[in-house]
Amino acid sequence: MNDDCIFCKIAEGQIPAKIEYQDEDILVFHDITPQAPLHLLIIPKKHITNANEIREENAGIISKIFTEIPKLAFQFGVNEKGYRIVNNCGKDGGQTVFHLHFHMLAGRHLAWPPG
Ligand code: 5GP
Ligand code: ZN
């Protein structure tokens, strides 16, 4: 738990969020400013700042997150039409919350390349 981290506070239940799924390791909740009809955030409960901190020792959480993604896709009925998984890392990557998270965006056609 990082006391200054908003996603740690959400994971601890100190700040409310619209939670879709959680277990002992990961949490899935709706983004407060959705950029698509479906905009979920998938986070490890344990504080990891960003992709720069992924190591063999904590990579199991990444596997858990990516195993949850197809389940969410089926749950929300977007598995056939598709979706986008985004991780913003650091300032140039557009990261604004410094607790590792993956965006899951769906429900409209998403342009490429991103801005
Ligand atoms: P980033 O820009 O770091 O990739 O993504 C951070 C995301 O967190 C943004 O899409 C932003 O809307 C979302 N966000 C920031 N604060 C909160 C919050 O308090 N609750 C929820 N549900 N989402 C948040
Ligand atoms: Zn955190």
Coordinates of C-alpha atoms and ligand atoms in Angstrom, one line a residue:
M1 CA 0.0 0.0 0.0
N2 CA 1.4 3.4 -1.1
D3 CA -0.4 6.1 1.0
D4 CA -0.2 8.6 -1.8
C5 CA -1.6 6.3 -4.5
I6 CA -5.2 6.6 -5.6
F7 CA -5.3 3.1 -7.0
C8 CA -3.9 1.6 -3.8
K9 CA -6.7 3.4 -2.0
I10 CA -9.3 2.0 -4.4
A11 CA -7.8 -1.5 -3.9
E12 CA -8.0 -1.0 -0.1
G13 CA -11.7 0.2 -0.3
Q14 CA -10.8 3.6 1.0
I15 CA -12.0 5.3 -2.2
P16 CA -15.2 4.0 -3.9
A17 CA -15.1 2.6 -7.5
K18 CA -17.5 0.6 -9.6
I19 CA -15.9 -2.7 -9.2
E20 CA -16.5 -5.5 -11.6
Y21 CA -14.2 -8.2 -10.3
Q22 CA -11.6 -8.8 -7.6
D23 CA -9.7 -11.6 -6.0
E24 CA -6.7 -11.6 -3.7
D25 CA -4.4 -10.3 -6.3
I26 CA -6.2 -8.2 -8.9
L27 CA -9.0 -5.6 -9.2
V28 CA -11.1 -4.6 -12.1
F29 CA -13.2 -1.4 -12.0
H30 CA -14.7 1.2 -14.4
D31 CA -12.6 4.2 -15.4
I32 CA -14.1 7.4 -13.9
T33 CA -13.7 9.2 -17.3
P34 CA -14.6 6.5 -19.8
Q35 CA -13.0 6.9 -23.3
A36 CA -15.3 4.3 -24.8
P37 CA -18.7 2.7 -24.0
L38 CA -16.7 0.1 -22.0
H39 CA -13.6 1.3 -20.2
L40 CA -12.3 -0.9 -17.5
L41 CA -9.1 -0.6 -15.5
I42 CA -7.3 -3.8 -14.5
I43 CA -4.8 -3.4 -11.7
P44 CA -2.6 -5.5 -9.4
K45 CA -3.7 -4.9 -5.8
K46 CA -0.1 -4.7 -4.8
H47 CA 1.5 -1.4 -5.7
I48 CA 3.7 -1.6 -8.8
T49 CA 4.5 1.8 -10.2
N50 CA 4.5 1.0 -13.9
A51 CA 5.7 -1.5 -16.6
N52 CA 9.3 -0.5 -15.7
E53 CA 8.9 -2.5 -12.5
I54 CA 7.8 -5.8 -14.1
R55 CA 10.3 -8.5 -13.2
E56 CA 10.3 -12.3 -13.2
E57 CA 9.4 -12.2 -9.4
N58 CA 6.1 -10.3 -10.0
A59 CA 5.3 -11.4 -13.5
G60 CA 2.7 -13.9 -12.2
I61 CA 0.4 -10.9 -11.6
I62 CA 0.7 -9.9 -15.3
S63 CA -0.3 -13.4 -16.3
K64 CA -3.3 -13.2 -13.9
I65 CA -4.4 -9.9 -15.4
F66 CA -4.2 -11.2 -19.0
T67 CA -6.0 -14.4 -18.1
E68 CA -8.9 -12.2 -16.7
I69 CA -9.1 -10.1 -19.9
P70 CA -10.8 -12.7 -22.1
K71 CA -13.3 -13.5 -19.3
L72 CA -14.2 -9.8 -19.1
A73 CA -14.5 -9.7 -22.9
F74 CA -17.0 -12.6 -22.9
Q75 CA -18.8 -11.1 -19.8
F76 CA -19.3 -7.8 -21.6
G77 CA -20.0 -9.4 -25.0
V78 CA -17.1 -7.7 -26.8
N79 CA -15.1 -10.8 -27.5
E80 CA -16.2 -10.9 -31.2
K81 CA -16.2 -7.3 -32.1
G82 CA -13.0 -6.7 -30.2
Y83 CA -11.3 -4.4 -27.8
R84 CA -8.0 -2.7 -27.0
I85 CA -5.7 -3.2 -24.0
V86 CA -3.5 -0.2 -23.3
N87 CA -0.7 0.4 -20.8
N88 CA 0.6 3.9 -20.5
C89 CA 4.1 3.9 -19.0
G90 CA 5.7 7.2 -17.8
K91 CA 5.2 10.7 -18.9
D92 CA 5.7 10.3 -22.6
G93 CA 3.5 7.2 -22.5
G94 CA 0.7 9.3 -21.1
Q95 CA 0.6 7.7 -17.6
T96 CA -1.2 9.9 -15.1
V97 CA -1.7 7.4 -12.2
F98 CA 1.5 5.8 -11.2
H99 CA 0.2 2.4 -10.1
L100 CA 0.4 -0.2 -12.9
H101 CA -2.9 -0.6 -14.8
F102 CA -4.2 -1.9 -18.1
H103 CA -7.1 -0.1 -19.8
M104 CA -9.6 -2.3 -21.6
L105 CA -11.5 -0.2 -24.1
A106 CA -14.4 -1.5 -26.2
G107 CA -17.8 -0.7 -27.6
R108 CA -16.7 1.6 -30.5
H109 CA -14.2 1.5 -33.3
L110 CA -10.8 2.6 -32.0
A111 CA -8.6 4.5 -34.3
W112 CA -5.0 3.7 -34.9
P113 CA -2.4 5.1 -34.5
P114 CA -3.2 6.6 -31.1
G115 CA -2.6 10.3 -30.6
Ligands
5GP1 P1 -3.3 6.7 -17.2 O1 -3.5 8.0 -17.8 O2 -2.4 6.7 -16.0 O3 -3.0 5.6 -18.2 O4 -4.8 6.2 -16.7 C1 -5.3 6.6 -15.5 C2 -6.8 6.4 -15.6 O5 -7.3 6.4 -14.3 C3 -7.5 7.5 -16.4 O6 -8.2 7.0 -17.5 C4 -8.4 8.2 -15.4 O7 -9.6 8.5 -15.9 C5 -8.6 7.1 -14.3 N1 -8.8 7.5 -13.0 C6 -8.1 8.5 -12.3 N2 -8.6 8.7 -11.1 C7 -9.6 7.8 -10.9 C8 -10.5 7.4 -9.8 O8 -10.4 8.0 -8.7 N3 -11.4 6.4 -10.1 C9 -11.4 5.8 -11.2 N4 -12.4 4.8 -11.4 N5 -10.6 6.1 -12.3 C10 -9.7 7.0 -12.1
ZN2 ZN -0.6 2.1 -5.7

